[in-house]
Coordinates of C-alpha atoms in Angstrom, one line a residue:
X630 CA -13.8 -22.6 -4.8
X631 CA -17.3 -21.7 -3.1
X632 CA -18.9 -18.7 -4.2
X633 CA -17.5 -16.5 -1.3
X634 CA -14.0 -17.3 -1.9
X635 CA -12.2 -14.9 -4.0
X636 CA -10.5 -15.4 -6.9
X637 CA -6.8 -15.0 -5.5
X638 CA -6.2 -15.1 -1.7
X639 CA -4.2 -12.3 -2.5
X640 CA -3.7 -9.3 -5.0
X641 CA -0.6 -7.0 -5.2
X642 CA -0.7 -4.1 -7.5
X643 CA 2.7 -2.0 -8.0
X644 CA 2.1 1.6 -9.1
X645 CA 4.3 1.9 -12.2
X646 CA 2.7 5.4 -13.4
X647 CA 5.7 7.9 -15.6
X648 CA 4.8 11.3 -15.6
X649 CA 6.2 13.7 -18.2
X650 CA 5.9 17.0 -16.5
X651 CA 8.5 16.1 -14.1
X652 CA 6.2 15.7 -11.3
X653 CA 7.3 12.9 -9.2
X654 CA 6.5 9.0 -10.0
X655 CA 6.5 5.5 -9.2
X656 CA 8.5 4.9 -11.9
X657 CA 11.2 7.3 -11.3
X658 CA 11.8 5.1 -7.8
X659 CA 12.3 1.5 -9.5
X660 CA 9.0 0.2 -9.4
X661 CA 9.3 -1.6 -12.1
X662 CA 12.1 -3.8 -11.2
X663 CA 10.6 -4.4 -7.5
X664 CA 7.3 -5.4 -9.6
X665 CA 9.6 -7.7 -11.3
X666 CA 11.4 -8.5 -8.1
X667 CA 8.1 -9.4 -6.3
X668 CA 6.6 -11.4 -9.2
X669 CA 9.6 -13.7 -9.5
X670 CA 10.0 -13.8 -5.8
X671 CA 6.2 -15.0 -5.5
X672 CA 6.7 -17.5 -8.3
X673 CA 9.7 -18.7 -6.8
X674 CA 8.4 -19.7 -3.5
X675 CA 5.0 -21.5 -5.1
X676 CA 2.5 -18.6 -4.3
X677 CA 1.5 -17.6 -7.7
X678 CA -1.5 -18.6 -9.4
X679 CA -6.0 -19.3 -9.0
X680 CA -6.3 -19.4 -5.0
X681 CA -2.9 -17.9 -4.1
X682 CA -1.5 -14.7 -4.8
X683 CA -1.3 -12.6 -8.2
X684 CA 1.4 -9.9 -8.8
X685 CA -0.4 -7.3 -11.2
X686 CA 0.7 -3.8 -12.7
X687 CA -0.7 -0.7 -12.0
X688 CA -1.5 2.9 -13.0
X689 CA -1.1 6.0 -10.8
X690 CA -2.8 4.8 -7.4
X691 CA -3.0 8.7 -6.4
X692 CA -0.5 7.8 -3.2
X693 CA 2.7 9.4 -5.0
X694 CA 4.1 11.8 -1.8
X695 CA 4.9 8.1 -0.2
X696 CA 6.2 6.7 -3.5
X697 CA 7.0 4.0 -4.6
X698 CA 4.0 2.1 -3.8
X699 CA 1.9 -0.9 -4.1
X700 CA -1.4 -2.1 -2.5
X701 CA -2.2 -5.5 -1.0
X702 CA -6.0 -6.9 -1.2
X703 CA -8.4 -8.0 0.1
X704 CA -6.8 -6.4 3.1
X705 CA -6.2 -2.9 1.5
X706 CA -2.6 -2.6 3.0
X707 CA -0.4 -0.1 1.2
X708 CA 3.3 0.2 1.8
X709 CA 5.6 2.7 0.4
X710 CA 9.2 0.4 -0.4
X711 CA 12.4 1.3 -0.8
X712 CA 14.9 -1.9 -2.2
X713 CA 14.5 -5.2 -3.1
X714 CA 15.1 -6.0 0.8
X715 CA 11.4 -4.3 1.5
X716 CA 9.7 -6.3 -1.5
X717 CA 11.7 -9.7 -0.1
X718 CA 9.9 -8.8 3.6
X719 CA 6.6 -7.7 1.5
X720 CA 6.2 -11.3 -0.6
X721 CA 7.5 -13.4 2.7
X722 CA 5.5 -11.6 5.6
X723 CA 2.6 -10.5 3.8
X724 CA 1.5 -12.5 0.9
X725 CA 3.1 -15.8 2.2
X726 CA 2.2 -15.6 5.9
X727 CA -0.4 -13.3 5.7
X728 CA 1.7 -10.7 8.4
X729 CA 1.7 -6.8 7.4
X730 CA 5.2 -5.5 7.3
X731 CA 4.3 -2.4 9.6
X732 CA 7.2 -0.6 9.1
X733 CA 6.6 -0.2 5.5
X734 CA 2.9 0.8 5.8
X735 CA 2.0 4.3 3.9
X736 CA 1.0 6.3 6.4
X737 CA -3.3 7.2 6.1
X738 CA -2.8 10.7 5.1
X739 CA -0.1 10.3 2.6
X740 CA -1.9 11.1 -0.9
X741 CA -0.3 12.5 -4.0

Protein backbone atom coordinates (compact mmCIF):
# COMPACT_ATOMS: atom_id res chain seq x y z
CA UNK A 1 0.00 0.00 0.00
CA UNK A 2 1.53 3.47 -0.96
CA UNK A 3 0.89 6.22 1.27
CA UNK A 4 -2.16 7.54 -0.72
CA UNK A 5 -4.04 4.43 -0.77
CA UNK A 6 -6.50 4.09 1.89
CA UNK A 7 -6.84 1.70 4.37
CA UNK A 8 -9.99 -0.19 2.90
CA UNK A 9 -11.11 0.52 -0.74
CA UNK A 10 -14.23 0.73 0.84
CA UNK A 11 -16.10 1.52 4.20
CA UNK A 12 -19.84 0.79 5.02
CA UNK A 13 -21.25 2.13 8.19
CA UNK A 14 -24.99 0.95 9.12
CA UNK A 15 -26.72 3.35 11.49
CA UNK A 16 -27.84 1.08 14.35
CA UNK A 17 -28.84 4.05 16.86
CA UNK A 18 -32.21 2.97 19.52
CA UNK A 19 -33.78 5.82 20.85
CA UNK A 20 -35.95 5.57 24.04
CA UNK A 21 -38.26 8.48 23.62
CA UNK A 22 -40.02 6.82 20.94
CA UNK A 23 -38.64 9.01 18.35
CA UNK A 24 -38.01 7.06 15.26
CA UNK A 25 -34.64 4.90 14.69
CA UNK A 26 -32.45 2.78 12.72
CA UNK A 27 -32.97 0.19 14.83
CA UNK A 28 -36.59 0.07 14.94
CA UNK A 29 -36.29 -0.69 10.82
CA UNK A 30 -33.85 -3.89 11.12
CA UNK A 31 -30.71 -2.41 10.80
CA UNK A 32 -29.12 -4.60 12.61
CA UNK A 33 -29.84 -7.70 10.83
CA UNK A 34 -29.13 -5.94 7.19
CA UNK A 35 -25.67 -5.00 9.07
CA UNK A 36 -25.49 -8.58 9.70
CA UNK A 37 -26.89 -9.33 6.27
CA UNK A 38 -24.26 -7.08 4.56
CA UNK A 39 -21.27 -8.29 6.60
CA UNK A 40 -21.82 -11.90 5.87
CA UNK A 41 -22.76 -11.06 2.31
CA UNK A 42 -19.30 -9.17 1.91
CA UNK A 43 -17.41 -11.98 3.61
CA UNK A 44 -19.08 -14.33 1.49
CA UNK A 45 -18.08 -13.13 -1.84
CA UNK A 46 -14.13 -12.44 -0.75
CA UNK A 47 -14.43 -8.60 -0.24
CA UNK A 48 -13.75 -8.21 3.34
CA UNK A 49 -10.57 -7.42 4.81
CA UNK A 50 -6.95 -4.59 4.57
CA UNK A 51 -7.46 -3.19 0.80
CA UNK A 52 -11.16 -4.32 0.25
CA UNK A 53 -14.15 -3.46 1.97
CA UNK A 54 -14.97 -3.21 5.90
CA UNK A 55 -18.60 -3.54 7.17
CA UNK A 56 -18.58 -1.38 10.41
CA UNK A 57 -21.43 -0.25 13.01
CA UNK A 58 -22.67 2.94 13.58
CA UNK A 59 -24.20 5.53 15.94
CA UNK A 60 -27.05 7.92 14.95
CA UNK A 61 -25.66 9.41 11.45
CA UNK A 62 -28.40 12.34 11.94
CA UNK A 63 -30.21 11.05 8.53
CA UNK A 64 -33.20 9.25 10.49
CA UNK A 65 -36.50 10.88 8.23
CA UNK A 66 -34.84 8.42 5.35
CA UNK A 67 -34.13 5.58 7.83
CA UNK A 68 -32.70 2.93 7.87
CA UNK A 69 -29.49 4.07 6.60
CA UNK A 70 -25.95 3.46 5.99
CA UNK A 71 -23.09 5.45 4.36
CA UNK A 72 -20.50 4.21 1.73
CA UNK A 73 -16.89 5.90 1.72
CA UNK A 74 -14.64 7.27 0.38
CA UNK A 75 -17.41 8.09 -2.07
CA UNK A 76 -19.92 9.48 0.64
CA UNK A 77 -22.93 7.62 -0.84
CA UNK A 78 -25.85 7.23 1.52
CA UNK A 79 -28.81 4.96 0.79
CA UNK A 80 -31.87 4.55 2.80
CA UNK A 81 -32.82 0.37 2.43
CA UNK A 82 -35.59 -1.46 2.93
CA UNK A 83 -34.96 -5.70 2.85
CA UNK A 84 -32.26 -7.73 2.55
CA UNK A 85 -32.92 -7.55 -1.41
CA UNK A 86 -31.57 -3.66 -1.21
CA UNK A 87 -28.38 -4.67 1.07
CA UNK A 88 -27.85 -7.83 -1.66
CA UNK A 89 -27.90 -4.90 -4.59
CA UNK A 90 -25.86 -2.52 -2.04
CA UNK A 91 -22.78 -5.24 -1.33
CA UNK A 92 -22.97 -6.48 -5.26
CA UNK A 93 -23.25 -3.04 -7.13
CA UNK A 94 -21.63 -0.83 -4.88
CA UNK A 95 -18.90 -2.33 -2.75
CA UNK A 96 -18.05 -5.19 -5.29
CA UNK A 97 -18.35 -3.27 -8.56
CA UNK A 98 -17.90 -0.03 -7.44
CA UNK A 99 -21.70 1.07 -9.10
CA UNK A 100 -24.12 3.30 -6.85
CA UNK A 101 -27.49 1.64 -6.48
CA UNK A 102 -29.38 4.99 -7.47
CA UNK A 103 -32.59 4.02 -6.56
CA UNK A 104 -31.64 3.57 -3.01
CA UNK A 105 -29.72 6.90 -2.70
CA UNK A 106 -31.07 9.21 0.46
CA UNK A 107 -32.19 11.97 -1.16
CA UNK A 108 -29.65 15.41 -0.21
CA UNK A 109 -32.16 17.04 1.92
CA UNK A 110 -33.28 14.15 3.96
CA UNK A 111 -31.86 14.81 7.64
CA UNK A 112 -33.36 13.72 10.90
Amino acid sequence: MSENTSYYERHIFFCLNQRDNGEASCAQHRAQAAFDRCKSQAKAMGLSGVGKVRVNKAGCLDRCAGGPIAVVYPEAVWYSYVDEHDIDEIVQSHLRDGVVVERLVTPPDVGR
